[in-house]
Amino acid sequence: MGRLDGKVIILTAAAQGIGQAAALAFVREGAKVIATDINVSKLQELEKYPGIQTRVLDVTKKKQIDQFANEVERLDVLFNVAGFVHHETVLDCEKKDWDFSMNLNVHSTYLMIKAFLPKMLAQKSGNIITMSSVVSSIKGVVNRCVYSTTKAAVIGLTKSVAADFIQQGIRCNCVCPGTVDTPSLQERIQARGNPEEAQNDFLKRQKMGRFATAEEIAMLCVYVVSDESAYVTGNPVIIDGGWSL
Ligand code: NAD
């Protein structure tokens, strides 16, 4: 028996990184996963796993989200993974960068919750997970102005949903990782003038001397989406190798 037997779990940004690792961990535990993303080819690779159904979804598009919500009969868990890491201080963060990150990291989470929460309320049960970071209201990090702002907002949104709907059987928690070795982290390292130096800079801030793996984050997510965490709500659940100590 799996810990998530029979649970219907919807994930955004599931084609790679933490979202993909979580989707795979959830089906291993018996869940039925609807994995969504905008990356059609990478998403299709997930279809070979029994228990995973895929659907193309751009979380910045309200129409697409509402259409998707209309197609879903019931769900136990909504996991909003989509997000983007912009590197700059407030002085260098242009309005277009600010708007892009606020839209993808915060507004999309608001749209997804607004579309799917009514179904959970009708069922009198539901579990919403959002994706924050320790780079948020938890820890100040250089060159992450709009990213930190968005991830702090996600914590606020999480607590607000948890507080408003606790008596209707709804839980809402956010996962707050440190630095995770995912394709986008590698892209950010490669994009720097000297990738080797960039990799070392990233590693220098890791108190354990290494990055987290996406699988380590996924295993925490299994706990948060399972009934074993039934008493946990409104929490920023930190997994950062001691970075925020
Ligand atoms: P990633 O950045 O490697 O992949 C992101 C995925 O999001 C891609 O598959 C991409 O196609 C998808 N995506 C982008 N725009 C989208 C849109 N508009 N609609 C739907 N999907 C879209 O993944 P990651 O590094 O695992 O990050 C996932 C989440 O975890 C993000 O919210 C990120 O901020 C957060 N996070 C990551 C780290 C880290 O170090 N990697 C640390 C803390 C938090």
PDB file of C-alpha atoms and ligand atoms in Angstrom:
ATOM      1  CA  MET A   1       0.000   0.000   0.000  1.00  0.00           C
ATOM      2  CA  GLY A   2       1.209   3.473  -0.879  1.00  0.00           C
ATOM      3  CA  ARG A   3       0.922   6.467   1.444  1.00  0.00           C
ATOM      4  CA  LEU A   4      -1.009   8.388  -1.237  1.00  0.00           C
ATOM      5  CA  ASP A   5      -3.235   5.599  -2.553  1.00  0.00           C
ATOM      6  CA  GLY A   6      -6.230   6.963  -4.463  1.00  0.00           C
ATOM      7  CA  LYS A   7      -5.328  10.643  -4.036  1.00  0.00           C
ATOM      8  CA  VAL A   8      -5.778  12.866  -7.085  1.00  0.00           C
ATOM      9  CA  ILE A   9      -2.923  15.379  -7.206  1.00  0.00           C
ATOM     10  CA  ILE A  10      -2.579  18.270  -9.659  1.00  0.00           C
ATOM     11  CA  LEU A  11       0.854  19.812 -10.120  1.00  0.00           C
ATOM     12  CA  THR A  12       1.993  22.846 -12.077  1.00  0.00           C
ATOM     13  CA  ALA A  13       5.493  23.106 -13.602  1.00  0.00           C
ATOM     14  CA  ALA A  14       5.880  19.329 -13.446  1.00  0.00           C
ATOM     15  CA  ALA A  15       8.004  18.817 -16.574  1.00  0.00           C
ATOM     16  CA  GLN A  16      11.353  19.188 -14.795  1.00  0.00           C
ATOM     17  CA  GLY A  17      13.059  19.943 -11.496  1.00  0.00           C
ATOM     18  CA  ILE A  18      11.170  19.762  -8.208  1.00  0.00           C
ATOM     19  CA  GLY A  19       7.767  19.450  -9.913  1.00  0.00           C
ATOM     20  CA  GLN A  20       8.873  16.434 -11.933  1.00  0.00           C
ATOM     21  CA  ALA A  21      10.544  14.749  -8.945  1.00  0.00           C
ATOM     22  CA  ALA A  22       7.403  15.331  -6.864  1.00  0.00           C
ATOM     23  CA  ALA A  23       5.128  13.915  -9.593  1.00  0.00           C
ATOM     24  CA  LEU A  24       7.242  10.755  -9.738  1.00  0.00           C
ATOM     25  CA  ALA A  25       7.368  10.405  -5.944  1.00  0.00           C
ATOM     26  CA  PHE A  26       3.591  10.852  -5.716  1.00  0.00           C
ATOM     27  CA  VAL A  27       2.808   8.078  -8.247  1.00  0.00           C
ATOM     28  CA  ARG A  28       5.284   5.769  -6.515  1.00  0.00           C
ATOM     29  CA  GLU A  29       3.135   6.243  -3.393  1.00  0.00           C
ATOM     30  CA  GLY A  30      -0.062   5.356  -5.260  1.00  0.00           C
ATOM     31  CA  ALA A  31      -1.431   8.787  -6.226  1.00  0.00           C
ATOM     32  CA  LYS A  32      -3.095   9.641  -9.525  1.00  0.00           C
ATOM     33  CA  VAL A  33      -1.171  12.649 -10.816  1.00  0.00           C
ATOM     34  CA  ILE A  34      -2.216  15.273 -13.335  1.00  0.00           C
ATOM     35  CA  ALA A  35       1.104  16.829 -14.329  1.00  0.00           C
ATOM     36  CA  THR A  36       0.919  20.209 -16.081  1.00  0.00           C
ATOM     37  CA  ASP A  37       3.512  22.497 -17.653  1.00  0.00           C
ATOM     38  CA  ILE A  38       4.106  24.637 -20.753  1.00  0.00           C
ATOM     39  CA  ASN A  39       6.999  22.465 -21.948  1.00  0.00           C
ATOM     40  CA  VAL A  40       5.090  20.017 -24.155  1.00  0.00           C
ATOM     41  CA  SER A  41       7.952  17.675 -25.077  1.00  0.00           C
ATOM     42  CA  LYS A  42       9.308  17.279 -21.542  1.00  0.00           C
ATOM     43  CA  LEU A  43       5.789  16.841 -20.223  1.00  0.00           C
ATOM     44  CA  GLN A  44       5.172  13.999 -22.689  1.00  0.00           C
ATOM     45  CA  GLU A  45       8.145  12.100 -21.235  1.00  0.00           C
ATOM     46  CA  LEU A  46       6.109  11.698 -18.041  1.00  0.00           C
ATOM     47  CA  GLU A  47       3.360   9.808 -19.833  1.00  0.00           C
ATOM     48  CA  LYS A  48       5.343   6.569 -19.694  1.00  0.00           C
ATOM     49  CA  TYR A  49       4.769   6.401 -15.946  1.00  0.00           C
ATOM     50  CA  PRO A  50       1.519   4.640 -15.017  1.00  0.00           C
ATOM     51  CA  GLY A  51      -0.560   6.942 -12.839  1.00  0.00           C
ATOM     52  CA  ILE A  52       0.590  10.177 -14.514  1.00  0.00           C
ATOM     53  CA  GLN A  53      -1.683  12.024 -16.876  1.00  0.00           C
ATOM     54  CA  THR A  54      -0.322  15.170 -18.523  1.00  0.00           C
ATOM     55  CA  ARG A  55      -1.916  18.414 -19.623  1.00  0.00           C
ATOM     56  CA  VAL A  56      -0.413  21.551 -21.110  1.00  0.00           C
ATOM     57  CA  LEU A  57      -1.158  24.512 -18.860  1.00  0.00           C
ATOM     58  CA  ASP A  58       0.300  28.010 -18.755  1.00  0.00           C
ATOM     59  CA  VAL A  59      -0.324  29.158 -15.188  1.00  0.00           C
ATOM     60  CA  THR A  60      -0.186  32.830 -16.178  1.00  0.00           C
ATOM     61  CA  LYS A  61      -3.319  32.411 -18.320  1.00  0.00           C
ATOM     62  CA  LYS A  62      -6.567  32.680 -16.380  1.00  0.00           C
ATOM     63  CA  LYS A  63      -8.675  31.329 -19.259  1.00  0.00           C
ATOM     64  CA  GLN A  64      -6.561  28.171 -19.506  1.00  0.00           C
ATOM     65  CA  ILE A  65      -6.721  27.646 -15.748  1.00  0.00           C
ATOM     66  CA  ASP A  66     -10.493  28.082 -15.605  1.00  0.00           C
ATOM     67  CA  GLN A  67     -10.970  25.743 -18.573  1.00  0.00           C
ATOM     68  CA  PHE A  68      -8.757  23.129 -16.880  1.00  0.00           C
ATOM     69  CA  ALA A  69     -10.657  23.477 -13.586  1.00  0.00           C
ATOM     70  CA  ASN A  70     -13.910  22.843 -15.472  1.00  0.00           C
ATOM     71  CA  GLU A  71     -12.488  19.562 -16.774  1.00  0.00           C
ATOM     72  CA  VAL A  72     -11.466  18.244 -13.343  1.00  0.00           C
ATOM     73  CA  GLU A  73     -14.148  16.411 -11.399  1.00  0.00           C
ATOM     74  CA  ARG A  74     -12.375  16.139  -8.062  1.00  0.00           C
ATOM     75  CA  LEU A  75      -8.926  16.604  -6.597  1.00  0.00           C
ATOM     76  CA  ASP A  76      -7.342  15.963  -3.235  1.00  0.00           C
ATOM     77  CA  VAL A  77      -4.184  18.026  -3.646  1.00  0.00           C
ATOM     78  CA  LEU A  78      -3.192  21.102  -5.621  1.00  0.00           C
ATOM     79  CA  PHE A  79       0.562  21.689  -5.752  1.00  0.00           C
ATOM     80  CA  ASN A  80       1.551  25.056  -7.291  1.00  0.00           C
ATOM     81  CA  VAL A  81       5.182  24.630  -8.248  1.00  0.00           C
ATOM     82  CA  ALA A  82       5.665  27.172 -11.043  1.00  0.00           C
ATOM     83  CA  GLY A  83       8.133  29.960 -10.370  1.00  0.00           C
ATOM     84  CA  PHE A  84      11.138  31.814 -11.749  1.00  0.00           C
ATOM     85  CA  VAL A  85      14.340  33.048 -10.060  1.00  0.00           C
ATOM     86  CA  HIS A  86      15.354  36.532 -11.166  1.00  0.00           C
ATOM     87  CA  HIS A  87      18.816  37.727 -10.095  1.00  0.00           C
ATOM     88  CA  GLU A  88      19.222  41.466  -9.313  1.00  0.00           C
ATOM     89  CA  THR A  89      19.095  44.086  -6.590  1.00  0.00           C
ATOM     90  CA  VAL A  90      16.186  46.524  -6.397  1.00  0.00           C
ATOM     91  CA  LEU A  91      18.259  49.054  -8.403  1.00  0.00           C
ATOM     92  CA  ASP A  92      18.713  46.748 -11.368  1.00  0.00           C
ATOM     93  CA  CYS A  93      15.322  45.056 -11.312  1.00  0.00           C
ATOM     94  CA  GLU A  94      13.426  46.584 -14.235  1.00  0.00           C
ATOM     95  CA  LYS A  95       9.642  46.912 -14.205  1.00  0.00           C
ATOM     96  CA  LYS A  96       9.279  44.144 -16.819  1.00  0.00           C
ATOM     97  CA  ASP A  97      11.325  41.766 -14.593  1.00  0.00           C
ATOM     98  CA  TRP A  98       9.289  42.757 -11.557  1.00  0.00           C
ATOM     99  CA  ASP A  99       5.995  42.220 -13.384  1.00  0.00           C
ATOM    100  CA  PHE A 100       7.099  38.894 -14.909  1.00  0.00           C
ATOM    101  CA  SER A 101       8.079  37.411 -11.537  1.00  0.00           C
ATOM    102  CA  MET A 102       5.072  38.759  -9.667  1.00  0.00           C
ATOM    103  CA  ASN A 103       2.866  37.317 -12.388  1.00  0.00           C
ATOM    104  CA  LEU A 104       4.474  33.861 -12.600  1.00  0.00           C
ATOM    105  CA  ASN A 105       5.339  33.349  -8.933  1.00  0.00           C
ATOM    106  CA  VAL A 106       2.405  35.000  -7.134  1.00  0.00           C
ATOM    107  CA  HIS A 107      -0.507  35.829  -9.425  1.00  0.00           C
ATOM    108  CA  SER A 108      -0.518  32.309 -10.928  1.00  0.00           C
ATOM    109  CA  THR A 109      -0.771  30.781  -7.447  1.00  0.00           C
ATOM    110  CA  TYR A 110      -3.690  33.078  -6.661  1.00  0.00           C
ATOM    111  CA  LEU A 111      -5.413  32.112  -9.944  1.00  0.00           C
ATOM    112  CA  MET A 112      -4.907  28.372  -9.389  1.00  0.00           C
ATOM    113  CA  ILE A 113      -6.184  28.457  -5.809  1.00  0.00           C
ATOM    114  CA  LYS A 114      -9.183  30.575  -6.807  1.00  0.00           C
ATOM    115  CA  ALA A 115     -10.077  28.110  -9.577  1.00  0.00           C
ATOM    116  CA  PHE A 116      -9.660  24.866  -7.603  1.00  0.00           C
ATOM    117  CA  LEU A 117     -10.550  25.773  -3.993  1.00  0.00           C
ATOM    118  CA  PRO A 118     -14.337  25.805  -4.664  1.00  0.00           C
ATOM    119  CA  LYS A 119     -14.104  22.121  -5.667  1.00  0.00           C
ATOM    120  CA  MET A 120     -12.309  21.309  -2.429  1.00  0.00           C
ATOM    121  CA  LEU A 121     -14.875  23.246  -0.411  1.00  0.00           C
ATOM    122  CA  ALA A 122     -17.688  21.288  -2.109  1.00  0.00           C
ATOM    123  CA  GLN A 123     -15.867  18.046  -1.158  1.00  0.00           C
ATOM    124  CA  LYS A 124     -15.256  19.417   2.375  1.00  0.00           C
ATOM    125  CA  SER A 125     -11.614  18.428   2.057  1.00  0.00           C
ATOM    126  CA  GLY A 126      -8.526  19.547   0.213  1.00  0.00           C
ATOM    127  CA  ASN A 127      -4.823  20.121   0.553  1.00  0.00           C
ATOM    128  CA  ILE A 128      -3.061  23.020  -1.175  1.00  0.00           C
ATOM    129  CA  ILE A 129       0.714  23.257  -1.390  1.00  0.00           C
ATOM    130  CA  THR A 130       2.459  26.368  -2.623  1.00  0.00           C
ATOM    131  CA  MET A 131       6.104  26.799  -3.574  1.00  0.00           C
ATOM    132  CA  SER A 132       8.061  29.398  -1.671  1.00  0.00           C
ATOM    133  CA  SER A 133      11.749  29.411  -0.747  1.00  0.00           C
ATOM    134  CA  VAL A 134      13.883  30.315   2.236  1.00  0.00           C
ATOM    135  CA  VAL A 135      14.790  33.277  -0.001  1.00  0.00           C
ATOM    136  CA  SER A 136      11.662  35.145   1.100  1.00  0.00           C
ATOM    137  CA  SER A 137      10.594  36.567   4.453  1.00  0.00           C
ATOM    138  CA  ILE A 138      12.773  33.822   6.000  1.00  0.00           C
ATOM    139  CA  LYS A 139      16.217  34.896   4.801  1.00  0.00           C
ATOM    140  CA  GLY A 140      17.708  37.956   3.082  1.00  0.00           C
ATOM    141  CA  VAL A 141      19.880  36.921   0.131  1.00  0.00           C
ATOM    142  CA  VAL A 142      21.904  39.232  -2.117  1.00  0.00           C
ATOM    143  CA  ASN A 143      20.716  39.892  -5.685  1.00  0.00           C
ATOM    144  CA  ARG A 144      17.277  38.329  -5.266  1.00  0.00           C
ATOM    145  CA  CYS A 145      15.045  41.394  -4.863  1.00  0.00           C
ATOM    146  CA  VAL A 146      11.909  40.474  -6.776  1.00  0.00           C
ATOM    147  CA  TYR A 147      12.347  36.733  -6.172  1.00  0.00           C
ATOM    148  CA  SER A 148      12.423  37.246  -2.375  1.00  0.00           C
ATOM    149  CA  THR A 149       9.441  39.584  -2.624  1.00  0.00           C
ATOM    150  CA  THR A 150       7.371  37.037  -4.558  1.00  0.00           C
ATOM    151  CA  LYS A 151       8.275  34.131  -2.304  1.00  0.00           C
ATOM    152  CA  ALA A 152       7.419  36.162   0.829  1.00  0.00           C
ATOM    153  CA  ALA A 153       4.066  36.961  -0.808  1.00  0.00           C
ATOM    154  CA  VAL A 154       3.487  33.246  -1.398  1.00  0.00           C
ATOM    155  CA  ILE A 155       3.984  32.610   2.346  1.00  0.00           C
ATOM    156  CA  GLY A 156       1.410  35.327   3.110  1.00  0.00           C
ATOM    157  CA  LEU A 157      -1.059  33.861   0.613  1.00  0.00           C
ATOM    158  CA  THR A 158      -0.526  30.389   2.092  1.00  0.00           C
ATOM    159  CA  LYS A 159      -1.217  31.531   5.645  1.00  0.00           C
ATOM    160  CA  SER A 160      -4.265  33.483   4.565  1.00  0.00           C
ATOM    161  CA  VAL A 161      -5.824  30.496   2.753  1.00  0.00           C
ATOM    162  CA  ALA A 162      -4.981  28.208   5.692  1.00  0.00           C
ATOM    163  CA  ALA A 163      -6.615  30.613   8.163  1.00  0.00           C
ATOM    164  CA  ASP A 164      -9.728  31.297   6.098  1.00  0.00           C
ATOM    165  CA  PHE A 165     -10.654  27.688   5.307  1.00  0.00           C
ATOM    166  CA  ILE A 166      -9.338  25.605   8.209  1.00  0.00           C
ATOM    167  CA  GLN A 167     -12.854  24.880   9.454  1.00  0.00           C
ATOM    168  CA  GLN A 168     -13.962  23.660   6.024  1.00  0.00           C
ATOM    169  CA  GLY A 169     -11.427  20.847   5.912  1.00  0.00           C
ATOM    170  CA  ILE A 170      -8.819  22.665   3.832  1.00  0.00           C
ATOM    171  CA  ARG A 171      -5.093  22.683   4.587  1.00  0.00           C
ATOM    172  CA  CYS A 172      -2.559  24.989   2.938  1.00  0.00           C
ATOM    173  CA  ASN A 173       1.215  24.825   3.439  1.00  0.00           C
ATOM    174  CA  CYS A 174       4.200  26.045   1.490  1.00  0.00           C
ATOM    175  CA  VAL A 175       7.464  24.295   0.840  1.00  0.00           C
ATOM    176  CA  CYS A 176      10.562  26.463   1.361  1.00  0.00           C
ATOM    177  CA  PRO A 177      13.692  24.890  -0.126  1.00  0.00           C
ATOM    178  CA  GLY A 178      17.221  26.249  -0.070  1.00  0.00           C
ATOM    179  CA  THR A 179      19.251  25.731  -3.258  1.00  0.00           C
ATOM    180  CA  VAL A 180      18.169  22.705  -5.285  1.00  0.00           C
ATOM    181  CA  ASP A 181      20.085  21.162  -8.164  1.00  0.00           C
ATOM    182  CA  THR A 182      17.542  21.499 -10.981  1.00  0.00           C
ATOM    183  CA  PRO A 183      17.813  22.342 -14.703  1.00  0.00           C
ATOM    184  CA  SER A 184      17.057  26.012 -14.034  1.00  0.00           C
ATOM    185  CA  LEU A 185      19.812  26.248 -11.379  1.00  0.00           C
ATOM    186  CA  GLN A 186      22.260  24.804 -13.908  1.00  0.00           C
ATOM    187  CA  GLU A 187      21.011  27.307 -16.521  1.00  0.00           C
ATOM    188  CA  ARG A 188      21.574  30.161 -14.080  1.00  0.00           C
ATOM    189  CA  ILE A 189      25.097  28.908 -13.384  1.00  0.00           C
ATOM    190  CA  GLN A 190      25.893  28.493 -17.109  1.00  0.00           C
ATOM    191  CA  ALA A 191      24.520  31.974 -17.871  1.00  0.00           C
ATOM    192  CA  ARG A 192      27.209  33.596 -15.724  1.00  0.00           C
ATOM    193  CA  GLY A 193      30.464  34.716 -17.406  1.00  0.00           C
ATOM    194  CA  ASN A 194      32.489  32.110 -15.497  1.00  0.00           C
ATOM    195  CA  PRO A 195      30.255  29.089 -14.764  1.00  0.00           C
ATOM    196  CA  GLU A 196      32.863  27.323 -12.623  1.00  0.00           C
ATOM    197  CA  GLU A 197      33.200  30.380 -10.386  1.00  0.00           C
ATOM    198  CA  ALA A 198      29.392  30.721 -10.317  1.00  0.00           C
ATOM    199  CA  GLN A 199      29.012  27.090  -9.228  1.00  0.00           C
ATOM    200  CA  ASN A 200      31.577  27.637  -6.455  1.00  0.00           C
ATOM    201  CA  ASP A 201      29.789  30.834  -5.336  1.00  0.00           C
ATOM    202  CA  PHE A 202      26.531  28.905  -5.061  1.00  0.00           C
ATOM    203  CA  LEU A 203      28.260  26.075  -3.201  1.00  0.00           C
ATOM    204  CA  LYS A 204      30.050  28.438  -0.797  1.00  0.00           C
ATOM    205  CA  ARG A 205      26.718  29.495   0.685  1.00  0.00           C
ATOM    206  CA  GLN A 206      25.704  25.853   1.358  1.00  0.00           C
ATOM    207  CA  LYS A 207      26.458  24.954   4.955  1.00  0.00           C
ATOM    208  CA  MET A 208      26.440  21.244   4.052  1.00  0.00           C
ATOM    209  CA  GLY A 209      28.755  21.904   1.103  1.00  0.00           C
ATOM    210  CA  ARG A 210      26.241  20.659  -1.470  1.00  0.00           C
ATOM    211  CA  PHE A 211      22.920  21.473  -3.092  1.00  0.00           C
ATOM    212  CA  ALA A 212      19.684  19.659  -2.293  1.00  0.00           C
ATOM    213  CA  THR A 213      18.479  17.145  -4.847  1.00  0.00           C
ATOM    214  CA  ALA A 214      15.004  17.530  -6.299  1.00  0.00           C
ATOM    215  CA  GLU A 215      14.234  14.056  -4.898  1.00  0.00           C
ATOM    216  CA  GLU A 216      14.980  15.228  -1.342  1.00  0.00           C
ATOM    217  CA  ILE A 217      12.462  18.045  -1.754  1.00  0.00           C
ATOM    218  CA  ALA A 218       9.979  15.594  -3.315  1.00  0.00           C
ATOM    219  CA  MET A 219      10.134  13.294  -0.278  1.00  0.00           C
ATOM    220  CA  LEU A 220       9.204  16.192   2.018  1.00  0.00           C
ATOM    221  CA  CYS A 221       6.352  16.985  -0.373  1.00  0.00           C
ATOM    222  CA  VAL A 222       5.101  13.388  -0.039  1.00  0.00           C
ATOM    223  CA  TYR A 223       4.735  14.012   3.695  1.00  0.00           C
ATOM    224  CA  VAL A 224       3.002  17.377   3.211  1.00  0.00           C
ATOM    225  CA  VAL A 225       0.460  15.978   0.738  1.00  0.00           C
ATOM    226  CA  SER A 226      -0.153  12.791   2.756  1.00  0.00           C
ATOM    227  CA  ASP A 227      -2.649  12.323   5.559  1.00  0.00           C
ATOM    228  CA  GLU A 228       0.298  11.773   7.922  1.00  0.00           C
ATOM    229  CA  SER A 229       0.658  15.575   7.985  1.00  0.00           C
ATOM    230  CA  ALA A 230      -3.060  16.102   8.742  1.00  0.00           C
ATOM    231  CA  TYR A 231      -2.267  18.407  11.696  1.00  0.00           C
ATOM    232  CA  VAL A 232       0.071  20.661   9.675  1.00  0.00           C
ATOM    233  CA  THR A 233      -1.394  23.792   8.112  1.00  0.00           C
ATOM    234  CA  GLY A 234      -0.351  27.381   7.423  1.00  0.00           C
ATOM    235  CA  ASN A 235       3.318  26.459   7.622  1.00  0.00           C
ATOM    236  CA  PRO A 236       6.350  27.434   5.629  1.00  0.00           C
ATOM    237  CA  VAL A 237       7.994  23.991   5.684  1.00  0.00           C
ATOM    238  CA  ILE A 238      11.745  24.613   5.431  1.00  0.00           C
ATOM    239  CA  ILE A 239      14.209  22.226   3.751  1.00  0.00           C
ATOM    240  CA  ASP A 240      17.459  24.100   3.189  1.00  0.00           C
ATOM    241  CA  GLY A 241      20.424  22.108   4.551  1.00  0.00           C
ATOM    242  CA  GLY A 242      20.747  24.612   7.379  1.00  0.00           C
ATOM    243  CA  TRP A 243      21.177  27.638   5.080  1.00  0.00           C
ATOM    244  CA  SER A 244      18.793  29.770   7.126  1.00  0.00           C
ATOM    245  CA  LEU A 245      20.363  28.816  10.470  1.00  0.00           C
TER     246      LEU A 245
HETATM  247  P1  NAD B   1      12.776  24.669 -12.979  1.00  0.00           P
HETATM  248  O1  NAD B   1      12.900  26.151 -12.860  1.00  0.00           O
HETATM  249  O2  NAD B   1      13.958  23.887 -13.436  1.00  0.00           O
HETATM  250  O3  NAD B   1      11.552  24.320 -13.935  1.00  0.00           O
HETATM  251  C1  NAD B   1      10.449  25.157 -13.947  1.00  0.00           C
HETATM  252  C2  NAD B   1       9.339  24.542 -14.783  1.00  0.00           C
HETATM  253  O4  NAD B   1       8.314  25.534 -14.845  1.00  0.00           O
HETATM  254  C3  NAD B   1       9.726  24.217 -16.217  1.00  0.00           C
HETATM  255  O5  NAD B   1       9.327  22.895 -16.529  1.00  0.00           O
HETATM  256  C4  NAD B   1       8.951  25.238 -17.030  1.00  0.00           C
HETATM  257  O6  NAD B   1       8.545  24.770 -18.308  1.00  0.00           O
HETATM  258  C5  NAD B   1       7.754  25.516 -16.122  1.00  0.00           C
HETATM  259  N1  NAD B   1       7.099  26.798 -16.393  1.00  0.00           N
HETATM  260  C6  NAD B   1       7.684  27.989 -16.641  1.00  0.00           C
HETATM  261  N2  NAD B   1       6.753  28.919 -16.900  1.00  0.00           N
HETATM  262  C7  NAD B   1       5.545  28.303 -16.774  1.00  0.00           C
HETATM  263  C8  NAD B   1       4.211  28.734 -16.931  1.00  0.00           C
HETATM  264  N3  NAD B   1       3.916  30.002 -17.264  1.00  0.00           N
HETATM  265  N4  NAD B   1       3.219  27.837 -16.736  1.00  0.00           N
HETATM  266  C9  NAD B   1       3.510  26.563 -16.413  1.00  0.00           C
HETATM  267  N5  NAD B   1       4.755  26.084 -16.266  1.00  0.00           N
HETATM  268  C10 NAD B   1       5.759  26.959 -16.453  1.00  0.00           C
HETATM  269  O7  NAD B   1      12.222  24.076 -11.631  1.00  0.00           O
HETATM  270  P2  NAD B   1      12.766  24.210 -10.145  1.00  0.00           P
HETATM  271  O8  NAD B   1      14.123  24.827 -10.087  1.00  0.00           O
HETATM  272  O9  NAD B   1      12.518  22.894  -9.552  1.00  0.00           O
HETATM  273  O10 NAD B   1      11.775  25.279  -9.486  1.00  0.00           O
HETATM  274  C11 NAD B   1      10.441  24.965  -9.243  1.00  0.00           C
HETATM  275  C12 NAD B   1       9.903  25.870  -8.152  1.00  0.00           C
HETATM  276  O11 NAD B   1      10.687  25.699  -6.969  1.00  0.00           O
HETATM  277  C13 NAD B   1       9.931  27.349  -8.475  1.00  0.00           C
HETATM  278  O12 NAD B   1       8.778  27.969  -7.939  1.00  0.00           O
HETATM  279  C14 NAD B   1      11.165  27.832  -7.759  1.00  0.00           C
HETATM  280  O13 NAD B   1      11.106  29.199  -7.425  1.00  0.00           O
HETATM  281  C15 NAD B   1      11.114  26.965  -6.519  1.00  0.00           C
HETATM  282  N6  NAD B   1      12.402  26.839  -5.845  1.00  0.00           N
HETATM  283  C16 NAD B   1      13.476  26.367  -6.539  1.00  0.00           C
HETATM  284  C17 NAD B   1      14.708  26.290  -5.890  1.00  0.00           C
HETATM  285  C18 NAD B   1      15.942  25.806  -6.611  1.00  0.00           C
HETATM  286  O14 NAD B   1      17.041  26.029  -6.087  1.00  0.00           O
HETATM  287  N7  NAD B   1      15.827  25.172  -7.754  1.00  0.00           N
HETATM  288  C19 NAD B   1      14.810  26.664  -4.544  1.00  0.00           C
HETATM  289  C20 NAD B   1      13.679  27.124  -3.878  1.00  0.00           C
HETATM  290  C21 NAD B   1      12.473  27.199  -4.540  1.00  0.00           C
END
